[in-house]
PDB file of C-alpha atoms in Angstrom:
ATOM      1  CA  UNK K  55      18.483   9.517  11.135  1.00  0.00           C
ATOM      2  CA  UNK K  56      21.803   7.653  11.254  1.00  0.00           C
ATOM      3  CA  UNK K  57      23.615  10.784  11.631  1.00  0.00           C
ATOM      4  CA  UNK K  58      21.798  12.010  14.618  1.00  0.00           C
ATOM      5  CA  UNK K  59      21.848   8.573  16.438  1.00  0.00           C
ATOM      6  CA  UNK K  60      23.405   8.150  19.877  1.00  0.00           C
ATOM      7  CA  UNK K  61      23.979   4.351  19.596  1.00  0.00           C
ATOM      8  CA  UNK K  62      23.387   3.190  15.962  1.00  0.00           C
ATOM      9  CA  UNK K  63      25.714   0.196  15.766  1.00  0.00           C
ATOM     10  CA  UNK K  64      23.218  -1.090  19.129  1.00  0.00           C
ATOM     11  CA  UNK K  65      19.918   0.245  17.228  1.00  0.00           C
ATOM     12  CA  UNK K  66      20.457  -1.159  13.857  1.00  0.00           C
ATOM     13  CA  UNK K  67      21.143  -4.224  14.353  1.00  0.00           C
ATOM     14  CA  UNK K  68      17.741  -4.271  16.700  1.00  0.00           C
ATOM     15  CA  UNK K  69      15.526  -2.364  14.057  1.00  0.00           C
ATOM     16  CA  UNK K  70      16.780  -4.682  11.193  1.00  0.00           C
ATOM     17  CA  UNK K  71      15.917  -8.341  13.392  1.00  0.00           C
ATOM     18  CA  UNK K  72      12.331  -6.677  14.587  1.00  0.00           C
ATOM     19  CA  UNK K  73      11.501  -5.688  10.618  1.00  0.00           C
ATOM     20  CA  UNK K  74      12.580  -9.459   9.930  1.00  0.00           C
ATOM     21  CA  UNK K  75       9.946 -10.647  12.724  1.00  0.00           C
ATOM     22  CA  UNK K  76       7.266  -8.472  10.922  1.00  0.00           C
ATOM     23  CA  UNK K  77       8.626  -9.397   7.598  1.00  0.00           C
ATOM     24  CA  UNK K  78       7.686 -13.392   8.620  1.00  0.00           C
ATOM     25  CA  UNK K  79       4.348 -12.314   9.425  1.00  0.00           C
ATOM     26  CA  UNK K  80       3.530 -11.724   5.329  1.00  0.00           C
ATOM     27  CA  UNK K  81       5.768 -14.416   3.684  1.00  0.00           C
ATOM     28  CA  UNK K  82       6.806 -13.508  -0.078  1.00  0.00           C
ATOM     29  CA  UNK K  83       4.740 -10.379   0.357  1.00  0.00           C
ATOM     30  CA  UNK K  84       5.749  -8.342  -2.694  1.00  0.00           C
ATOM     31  CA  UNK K  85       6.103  -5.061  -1.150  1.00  0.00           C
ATOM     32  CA  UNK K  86       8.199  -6.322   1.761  1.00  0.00           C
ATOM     33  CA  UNK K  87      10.328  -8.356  -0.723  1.00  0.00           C
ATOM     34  CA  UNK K  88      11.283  -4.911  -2.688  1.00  0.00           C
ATOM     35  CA  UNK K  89      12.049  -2.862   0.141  1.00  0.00           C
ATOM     36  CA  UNK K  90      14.464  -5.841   1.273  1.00  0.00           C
ATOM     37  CA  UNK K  91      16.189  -6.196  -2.401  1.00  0.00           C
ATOM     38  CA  UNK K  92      16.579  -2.518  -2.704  1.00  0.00           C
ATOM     39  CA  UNK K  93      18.013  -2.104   0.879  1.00  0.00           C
ATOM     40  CA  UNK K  94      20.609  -4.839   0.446  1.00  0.00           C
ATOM     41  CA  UNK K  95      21.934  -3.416  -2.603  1.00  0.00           C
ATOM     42  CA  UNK K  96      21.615  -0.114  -0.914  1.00  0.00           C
ATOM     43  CA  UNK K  97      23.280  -0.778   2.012  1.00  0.00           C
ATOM     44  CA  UNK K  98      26.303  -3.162   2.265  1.00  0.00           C
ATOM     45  CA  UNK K  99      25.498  -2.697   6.482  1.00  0.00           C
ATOM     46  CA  UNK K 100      21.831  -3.535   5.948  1.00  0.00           C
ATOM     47  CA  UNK K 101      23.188  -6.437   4.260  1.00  0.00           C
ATOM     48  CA  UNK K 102      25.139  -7.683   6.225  1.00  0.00           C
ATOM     49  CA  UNK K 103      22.505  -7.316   9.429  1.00  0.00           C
ATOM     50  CA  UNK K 104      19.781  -8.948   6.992  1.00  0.00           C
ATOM     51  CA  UNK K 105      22.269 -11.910   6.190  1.00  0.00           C
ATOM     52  CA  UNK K 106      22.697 -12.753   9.966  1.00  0.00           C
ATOM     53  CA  UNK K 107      19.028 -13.908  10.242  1.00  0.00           C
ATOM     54  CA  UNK K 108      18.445 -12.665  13.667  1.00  0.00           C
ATOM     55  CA  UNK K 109      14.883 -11.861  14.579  1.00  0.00           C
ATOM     56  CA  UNK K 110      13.369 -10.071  17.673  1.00  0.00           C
ATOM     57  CA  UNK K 111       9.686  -9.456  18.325  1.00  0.00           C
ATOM     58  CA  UNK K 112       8.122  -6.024  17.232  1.00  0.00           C
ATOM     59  CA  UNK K 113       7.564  -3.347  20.312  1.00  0.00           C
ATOM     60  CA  UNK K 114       8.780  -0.911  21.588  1.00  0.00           C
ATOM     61  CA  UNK K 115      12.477   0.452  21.583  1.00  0.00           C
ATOM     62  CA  UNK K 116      14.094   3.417  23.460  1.00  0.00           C
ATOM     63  CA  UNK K 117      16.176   5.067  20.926  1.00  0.00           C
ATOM     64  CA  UNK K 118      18.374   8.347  21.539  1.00  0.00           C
ATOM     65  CA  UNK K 119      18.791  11.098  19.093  1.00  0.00           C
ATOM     66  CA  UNK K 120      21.062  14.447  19.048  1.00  0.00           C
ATOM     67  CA  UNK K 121      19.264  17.536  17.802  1.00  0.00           C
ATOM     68  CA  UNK K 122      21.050  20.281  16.881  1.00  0.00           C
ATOM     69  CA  UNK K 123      18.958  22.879  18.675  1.00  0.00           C
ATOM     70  CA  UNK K 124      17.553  20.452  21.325  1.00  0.00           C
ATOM     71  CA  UNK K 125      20.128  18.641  22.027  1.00  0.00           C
ATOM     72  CA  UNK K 126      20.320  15.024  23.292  1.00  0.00           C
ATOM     73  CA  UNK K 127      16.722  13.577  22.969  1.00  0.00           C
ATOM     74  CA  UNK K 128      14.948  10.095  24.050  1.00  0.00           C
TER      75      UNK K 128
END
């Protein structure tokens, strides 16, 4: 996915607050908990997105991709 995104370094930090908004909905839920350890020690980006606490509401997001065939998609 990261490869074939148009604007990643505006997307990510986006996706990462919004999962943190749903994240708050299910306090110390177990399953959200692992997927958060595993991407920090994953991702030294993810980390570093997680560790600035930001938050934005779920909904939607226009995001861009480039296919190879298709080309530049929305």
């Amino acid at each position: 996915y990261r490869s074939r995104a148009v604007s990643w370094e505006q997307v990510a930090p986006l996706v990462v607050a919004q999962f943190r908004a749903l994240c708050a909905e299910r306090p110390g839920d177990p399953g959200f908990t692992y997927v958060i350890e595993e991407a920090r020690r994953a991702s030294a980006e993810f980390d570093a997105l997680w560790s600035r606490g930001d938050v934005c509401p779920g909904g939607q997001m226009r995001k861009e991709l480039h296919h190879p065939r298709a080309g530049r998609l929305q």
